[in-house]
């Protein structure tokens, strides 16, 4: 295992770190020196309180001072500026168990109302919390959503709540989430419409989600995957269809993904009735992506976020030892419509990383870590997503 990690790390270092350090850091240290992680609210070694600061994008060690939390400082830094003051997100004491922090200055104007962190401010409807199943499922939903939001912030994408009075809101172009349960036989359709992302809360149940995945013949279905896909629709509206600058992405989008003006409802009906074209894998990252250009974009967007976060996570844990030999032919500039060495380093690191991790999964008798193949056409689509994201940032 040590040899594997060393070899794997070399690939990440050569292919990915050459470009930059990870934007979305996933490995941290408590003040006592013990390793702590993105989800932690307390150090298991020394018991110190921890909290995630979305501004610094770091998990902080904290000193508790009454109702306030102060960023803990090592003894060698006590003579420097005092630590910043924070408060727990109001959802810290809920089933969501949110470990994100709210800076003290953000409490101004809220009075006695609960103050939520930047991730929890995006919630409009949550499951009824009087039932234990709903509490359990909401906890899983929020865990996935916090990982999503932390990455969006790290990439420099606009993340504002659509709810008035939520703090830093954008009631016209912002984002909200509705987590709904099917009631009285009425189905809940996971999707996006005008900045509102709806998630069927039943998807938080592993057995339910696996049954749906199998019935739809999908190789991959997770809460995080749902979030990344649906937020791709939101950012298509926000960044591609309606840009605030001089960039017009629509011609490039239509050349790469197709014309989104094609009848959406008819395209989905045809997809579910006839299935994808036999050669869909030559042009799309998934079978569902072949149904309509909007779905192709959302699927490709989700895979871009998968790719970047997994590579960032590897770098966060310092995987930087010996080289590894993988029988893969790297993509080069001939695949892209314009040269981009930075993007090619990213995508080639991803191909090599997933080849290794797929073999590791198979050695445990588990499904592939990444059960997809990136064709040249898909790489070009990923490149357009990359360009839109970096231009937005």
Coordinates of C-alpha atoms in Angstrom, one line a residue:
X1 CA 0.0 0.0 0.0
X2 CA 2.9 2.4 0.8
X3 CA 4.4 1.8 -2.6
X4 CA 1.1 2.3 -4.3
X5 CA 0.5 5.6 -2.6
X6 CA 4.1 6.7 -3.3
X7 CA 3.7 5.9 -7.0
X8 CA 0.3 7.4 -7.2
X9 CA 1.5 10.6 -5.6
X10 CA 4.3 11.1 -8.1
X11 CA 1.8 11.2 -10.9
X12 CA -0.3 13.8 -9.1
X13 CA 2.8 15.9 -8.3
X14 CA 4.1 15.8 -11.9
X15 CA 0.8 16.2 -13.7
X16 CA -1.1 18.4 -11.3
X17 CA 1.1 20.2 -8.7
X18 CA 3.2 21.5 -11.6
X19 CA 0.2 23.8 -12.3
X20 CA -0.8 24.9 -8.8
X21 CA -1.4 23.8 -5.2
X22 CA -4.9 22.5 -4.5
X23 CA -7.5 25.2 -4.3
X24 CA -9.9 23.0 -2.3
X25 CA -7.8 21.7 0.6
X26 CA -9.0 18.5 2.2
X27 CA -6.3 17.6 4.7
X28 CA -5.7 19.8 7.8
X29 CA -3.8 19.7 11.1
X30 CA -5.1 20.6 14.6
X31 CA -3.1 22.9 16.8
X32 CA -1.8 19.8 18.6
X33 CA -0.4 18.5 15.3
X34 CA -2.9 15.7 14.8
X35 CA -4.4 15.2 11.3
X36 CA -8.0 16.5 11.1
X37 CA -10.4 16.4 8.2
X38 CA -13.0 18.5 6.3
X39 CA -15.9 17.0 8.2
X40 CA -14.5 17.2 11.7
X41 CA -16.0 19.5 14.4
X42 CA -13.6 18.4 17.1
X43 CA -10.1 17.0 17.2
X44 CA -10.2 13.3 18.2
X45 CA -6.7 13.6 19.7
X46 CA -6.9 16.6 22.0
X47 CA -10.6 17.4 22.0
X48 CA -10.2 21.0 20.7
X49 CA -13.2 22.5 18.8
X50 CA -12.8 22.8 15.1
X51 CA -14.7 24.7 12.4
X52 CA -14.5 25.3 8.7
X53 CA -14.0 28.9 7.6
X54 CA -15.3 29.2 4.0
X55 CA -13.4 32.4 3.5
X56 CA -10.0 31.0 4.2
X57 CA -11.2 27.6 3.0
X58 CA -9.5 26.0 6.0
X59 CA -10.5 23.9 9.0
X60 CA -9.5 26.0 12.0
X61 CA -8.6 25.0 15.5
X62 CA -10.7 27.1 17.9
X63 CA -10.7 28.5 21.5
X64 CA -14.2 28.6 23.0
X65 CA -14.9 32.0 24.7
X66 CA -18.4 32.1 26.0
X67 CA -20.7 32.1 22.9
X68 CA -17.9 33.0 20.6
X69 CA -15.1 31.0 19.0
X70 CA -11.7 32.5 18.5
X71 CA -9.2 31.1 16.0
X72 CA -6.5 29.4 18.1
X73 CA -2.9 30.4 17.5
X74 CA 0.3 28.6 18.3
X75 CA 2.4 30.1 21.1
X76 CA 4.9 31.3 18.6
X77 CA 2.2 33.5 16.9
X78 CA 0.5 35.0 19.9
X79 CA 2.4 38.3 19.5
X80 CA 0.8 38.6 16.0
X81 CA -2.7 39.9 15.2
X82 CA -5.4 38.4 17.5
X83 CA -7.3 35.4 16.1
X84 CA -10.5 36.1 14.3
X85 CA -13.8 35.7 16.1
X86 CA -16.5 33.3 14.8
X87 CA -19.7 31.7 15.7
X88 CA -21.1 28.2 15.0
X89 CA -23.6 28.0 12.1
X90 CA -27.1 27.7 13.5
X91 CA -27.3 24.2 12.0
X92 CA -24.4 23.0 14.2
X93 CA -26.9 21.7 16.8
X94 CA -29.3 20.2 14.2
X95 CA -29.2 16.8 12.5
X96 CA -27.2 18.5 9.8
X97 CA -24.3 18.8 12.3
X98 CA -22.8 21.7 10.3
X99 CA -19.2 22.4 11.2
X100 CA -19.0 25.6 9.2
X101 CA -18.3 29.0 10.8
X102 CA -19.9 32.4 10.6
X103 CA -17.5 35.4 11.0
X104 CA -18.5 37.6 13.9
X105 CA -19.0 40.6 11.6
X106 CA -21.6 38.7 9.6
X107 CA -24.0 38.6 12.6
X108 CA -24.6 42.4 12.3
X109 CA -28.2 43.1 11.4
X110 CA -29.5 39.6 12.3
X111 CA -30.5 40.5 15.8
X112 CA -31.7 37.4 17.7
X113 CA -32.4 35.4 14.5
X114 CA -30.3 32.3 13.9
X115 CA -27.3 32.9 11.7
X116 CA -26.5 30.3 9.1
X117 CA -23.3 29.7 7.3
X118 CA -22.9 30.4 3.6
X119 CA -23.8 26.8 2.7
X120 CA -26.8 26.5 5.0
X121 CA -28.2 29.9 3.8
X122 CA -28.9 28.1 0.5
X123 CA -31.6 25.9 2.0
X124 CA -35.2 26.8 1.4
X125 CA -37.0 23.5 2.2
X126 CA -35.6 20.6 4.3
X127 CA -37.3 17.3 5.3
X128 CA -39.6 17.4 8.3
X129 CA -37.2 16.9 11.3
X130 CA -39.7 15.3 13.6
X131 CA -38.8 11.9 12.1
X132 CA -35.6 10.1 12.7
X133 CA -35.3 8.9 9.1
X134 CA -35.6 12.5 7.9
X135 CA -32.9 13.6 10.3
X136 CA -30.6 10.8 9.1
X137 CA -31.2 11.5 5.5
X138 CA -30.8 15.3 5.9
X139 CA -27.5 14.8 7.6
X140 CA -26.2 12.8 4.5
X141 CA -27.6 15.4 2.2
X142 CA -26.0 18.3 4.0
X143 CA -22.6 16.5 4.1
X144 CA -22.6 16.2 0.3
X145 CA -23.8 19.7 -0.2
X146 CA -21.1 21.2 2.0
X147 CA -18.5 19.5 0.0
X148 CA -20.1 20.9 -3.2
X149 CA -20.3 24.4 -1.9
X150 CA -16.7 24.4 -0.6
X151 CA -15.5 23.5 -4.0
X152 CA -17.6 26.1 -5.8
X153 CA -16.2 28.8 -3.5
X154 CA -12.7 27.5 -4.0
X155 CA -13.1 27.7 -7.8
X156 CA -14.3 31.3 -7.5
X157 CA -17.8 30.7 -8.8
X158 CA -20.6 32.9 -7.6
X159 CA -22.4 31.4 -4.6
X160 CA -25.2 33.5 -3.2
X161 CA -28.5 32.6 -1.6
X162 CA -31.7 33.4 -3.5
X163 CA -33.5 33.9 -0.2
X164 CA -34.1 37.5 0.9
X165 CA -32.6 38.2 4.3
X166 CA -30.2 35.2 4.2
X167 CA -27.1 37.4 4.1
X168 CA -25.2 38.2 0.9
X169 CA -28.2 37.2 -1.1
X170 CA -29.0 37.7 -4.8
X171 CA -32.7 37.3 -5.1
X172 CA -32.6 37.5 -8.9
X173 CA -29.7 35.2 -9.8
X174 CA -29.0 33.3 -6.5
X175 CA -29.3 29.7 -5.7
X176 CA -31.6 27.7 -3.3
X177 CA -32.2 24.0 -2.5
X178 CA -35.4 22.2 -1.8
X179 CA -35.0 18.8 -0.2
X180 CA -38.5 17.1 -0.6
X181 CA -40.1 13.8 0.3
X182 CA -42.6 12.2 -2.0
X183 CA -46.0 12.6 -0.4
X184 CA -49.4 10.9 -1.1
X185 CA -48.0 9.1 -4.2
X186 CA -46.8 12.4 -5.7
X187 CA -43.2 11.9 -7.1
X188 CA -40.4 14.3 -6.5
X189 CA -38.3 14.9 -9.5
X190 CA -34.7 15.9 -8.8
X191 CA -33.8 18.8 -11.1
X192 CA -33.1 22.5 -11.5
X193 CA -35.4 25.4 -12.5
X194 CA -34.5 29.1 -12.4
X195 CA -32.0 28.8 -9.6
X196 CA -34.0 26.3 -7.5
X197 CA -32.4 22.9 -7.2
X198 CA -34.8 20.2 -6.0
X199 CA -33.5 16.9 -4.6
X200 CA -35.7 13.9 -3.8
X201 CA -34.7 13.3 -0.2
X202 CA -35.3 9.5 -0.8
X203 CA -32.0 9.6 -2.7
X204 CA -30.2 9.8 0.7
X205 CA -31.2 6.2 1.4
X206 CA -28.6 3.9 0.0
X207 CA -31.0 1.1 -0.9
X208 CA -33.4 3.4 -2.6
X209 CA -30.7 5.1 -4.6
X210 CA -29.1 1.8 -5.6
X211 CA -32.5 0.5 -6.8
X212 CA -32.9 3.6 -9.0
X213 CA -29.4 3.3 -10.2
X214 CA -29.8 -0.3 -11.3
X215 CA -33.2 0.3 -12.9
X216 CA -31.8 3.2 -15.0
X217 CA -28.6 1.1 -15.8
X218 CA -26.4 3.9 -14.4
X219 CA -22.8 3.1 -13.5
X220 CA -22.7 5.9 -10.9
X221 CA -25.3 7.6 -8.7
X222 CA -24.5 9.5 -5.5
X223 CA -25.8 12.5 -3.6
X224 CA -22.7 14.5 -4.5
X225 CA -23.1 13.5 -8.1
X226 CA -26.7 14.8 -8.1
X227 CA -25.6 18.1 -6.6
X228 CA -22.8 18.6 -9.1
X229 CA -25.0 17.7 -12.1
X230 CA -27.9 20.0 -11.0
X231 CA -25.6 22.9 -10.2
X232 CA -24.2 22.5 -13.7
X233 CA -27.7 23.5 -15.0
X234 CA -27.6 26.5 -12.7
X235 CA -24.3 27.7 -13.9
X236 CA -25.2 27.2 -17.5
X237 CA -28.0 29.7 -16.9
X238 CA -25.7 32.0 -14.9
X239 CA -22.5 31.9 -17.0
X240 CA -23.3 30.6 -20.5
X241 CA -26.8 31.8 -21.3
X242 CA -26.5 35.1 -19.4
X243 CA -23.0 36.5 -19.0
X244 CA -22.3 39.8 -17.3
X245 CA -19.2 40.5 -19.3
X246 CA -18.3 40.7 -23.0
X247 CA -17.8 36.9 -23.2
X248 CA -20.4 35.2 -25.4
X249 CA -20.1 31.4 -24.7
X250 CA -23.2 30.3 -26.7
X251 CA -21.5 29.9 -30.1
X252 CA -18.7 27.8 -28.5
X253 CA -21.3 25.9 -26.5
X254 CA -23.4 25.1 -29.6
X255 CA -20.4 24.0 -31.6
X256 CA -19.2 21.7 -28.8
X257 CA -22.5 20.4 -27.2
X258 CA -25.1 21.1 -29.9
X259 CA -28.1 23.4 -30.1
X260 CA -29.9 23.7 -26.7
X261 CA -33.0 25.1 -28.5
X262 CA -33.9 21.6 -29.5
X263 CA -37.2 20.5 -27.8
X264 CA -36.1 19.4 -24.3
X265 CA -39.2 17.4 -23.3
X266 CA -39.3 15.6 -26.6
X267 CA -35.6 14.7 -26.4
X268 CA -36.0 13.2 -22.9
X269 CA -39.1 11.2 -23.9
X270 CA -37.1 9.8 -26.9
X271 CA -34.1 9.0 -24.7
X272 CA -36.2 7.0 -22.1
X273 CA -38.2 5.3 -24.9
X274 CA -35.4 4.3 -27.3
X275 CA -32.3 4.6 -25.2
X276 CA -29.0 6.3 -26.3
X277 CA -27.5 5.9 -29.8
X278 CA -25.1 2.9 -30.1
X279 CA -22.1 5.3 -30.5
X280 CA -23.0 7.6 -27.6
X281 CA -19.7 6.8 -25.8
X282 CA -17.7 8.3 -28.7
X283 CA -19.3 11.7 -28.0
X284 CA -20.6 11.9 -24.5
X285 CA -19.4 11.2 -21.0
X286 CA -22.5 9.2 -20.1
X287 CA -25.5 7.7 -21.8
X288 CA -27.8 10.3 -20.2
X289 CA -25.6 13.1 -21.5
X290 CA -26.6 12.1 -25.0
X291 CA -30.3 13.0 -24.4
X292 CA -30.0 16.8 -24.9
X293 CA -27.3 19.5 -25.0
X294 CA -28.4 20.8 -21.6
X295 CA -27.9 17.4 -20.0
X296 CA -24.6 16.9 -21.8
X297 CA -23.4 20.1 -20.3
X298 CA -24.6 19.2 -16.8
X299 CA -23.0 15.8 -16.9
X300 CA -19.8 17.1 -18.3
X301 CA -19.8 19.9 -15.6
X302 CA -20.3 17.3 -12.9
X303 CA -17.3 15.2 -14.2
X304 CA -15.1 18.3 -14.3
X305 CA -15.9 18.9 -10.6
X306 CA -15.3 15.2 -9.8
X307 CA -11.9 15.4 -11.6
X308 CA -10.7 18.6 -9.9
X309 CA -11.8 17.7 -6.4
X310 CA -10.3 14.2 -6.5
X311 CA -7.0 15.6 -7.8
X312 CA -7.1 18.3 -5.1
X313 CA -7.7 15.8 -2.4
X314 CA -4.7 13.7 -3.5
X315 CA -2.5 16.7 -3.4
X316 CA -3.9 17.8 0.0
X317 CA -2.5 14.6 1.4
X318 CA 1.0 15.1 0.0
X319 CA 1.1 12.2 -2.5
X320 CA 4.4 13.2 -4.1
X321 CA 6.8 10.2 -4.2
X322 CA 8.1 7.9 -7.0
X323 CA 6.8 7.7 -10.5
X324 CA 4.3 5.2 -11.6
X325 CA 4.0 3.5 -15.0
X326 CA 0.5 3.4 -16.5
X327 CA -0.3 2.2 -19.9
X328 CA -2.3 5.3 -21.1
X329 CA -1.8 7.5 -24.1
X330 CA -1.9 11.1 -22.9
X331 CA -4.1 13.7 -24.6
X332 CA -2.2 16.4 -26.5
X333 CA -3.0 19.8 -28.1
X334 CA -4.5 18.1 -31.2
X335 CA -7.5 17.2 -29.1
X336 CA -8.4 20.8 -28.2
X337 CA -9.6 23.7 -30.3
X338 CA -6.9 25.9 -28.7
X339 CA -3.7 25.1 -26.8
X340 CA -4.0 24.8 -23.1
X341 CA -1.1 22.9 -21.3
X342 CA -2.6 23.6 -17.9
X343 CA -5.9 21.8 -18.8
X344 CA -4.0 18.9 -20.5
X345 CA -1.9 18.4 -17.3
X346 CA -5.2 18.2 -15.4
X347 CA -7.0 15.8 -17.6
X348 CA -4.0 13.5 -18.1
X349 CA -3.4 13.3 -14.4
X350 CA -7.0 12.3 -14.0
X351 CA -6.8 9.5 -16.6
X352 CA -3.7 8.1 -15.0
X353 CA -5.2 8.4 -11.4
X354 CA -8.4 6.7 -12.3
X355 CA -6.7 3.9 -14.2
X356 CA -4.8 3.0 -10.9
X357 CA -7.8 3.5 -8.7
X358 CA -10.0 1.4 -10.9
X359 CA -7.5 -1.5 -10.6
X360 CA -7.4 -1.0 -6.8
X361 CA -11.2 -1.2 -6.7
X362 CA -11.2 -4.4 -8.8
X363 CA -8.6 -5.9 -6.4
X364 CA -11.3 -5.5 -3.7
X365 CA -14.1 -6.9 -5.8
X366 CA -15.7 -3.5 -5.9
X367 CA -17.1 -1.5 -8.9
X368 CA -14.7 0.8 -10.6
X369 CA -13.8 4.0 -8.8
X370 CA -14.5 5.9 -12.0
X371 CA -16.6 3.8 -14.4
X372 CA -16.3 6.1 -17.4
X373 CA -14.1 6.6 -20.4
X374 CA -13.1 10.0 -21.7
X375 CA -13.2 10.2 -25.5
X376 CA -11.5 13.1 -27.4
X377 CA -14.9 14.7 -27.9
X378 CA -15.6 14.6 -24.2
X379 CA -12.2 16.1 -23.4
X380 CA -13.0 19.0 -25.7
X381 CA -16.3 19.5 -23.8
X382 CA -14.5 19.3 -20.5
X383 CA -12.1 22.0 -21.8
X384 CA -15.0 24.3 -22.5
X385 CA -16.3 23.8 -19.0
X386 CA -12.7 24.5 -17.7
X387 CA -12.6 27.7 -19.7
X388 CA -16.0 28.9 -18.4
X389 CA -15.0 28.2 -14.8
X390 CA -11.6 29.9 -15.0
X391 CA -13.0 32.9 -16.8
X392 CA -15.7 33.3 -14.2
X393 CA -13.2 33.1 -11.4

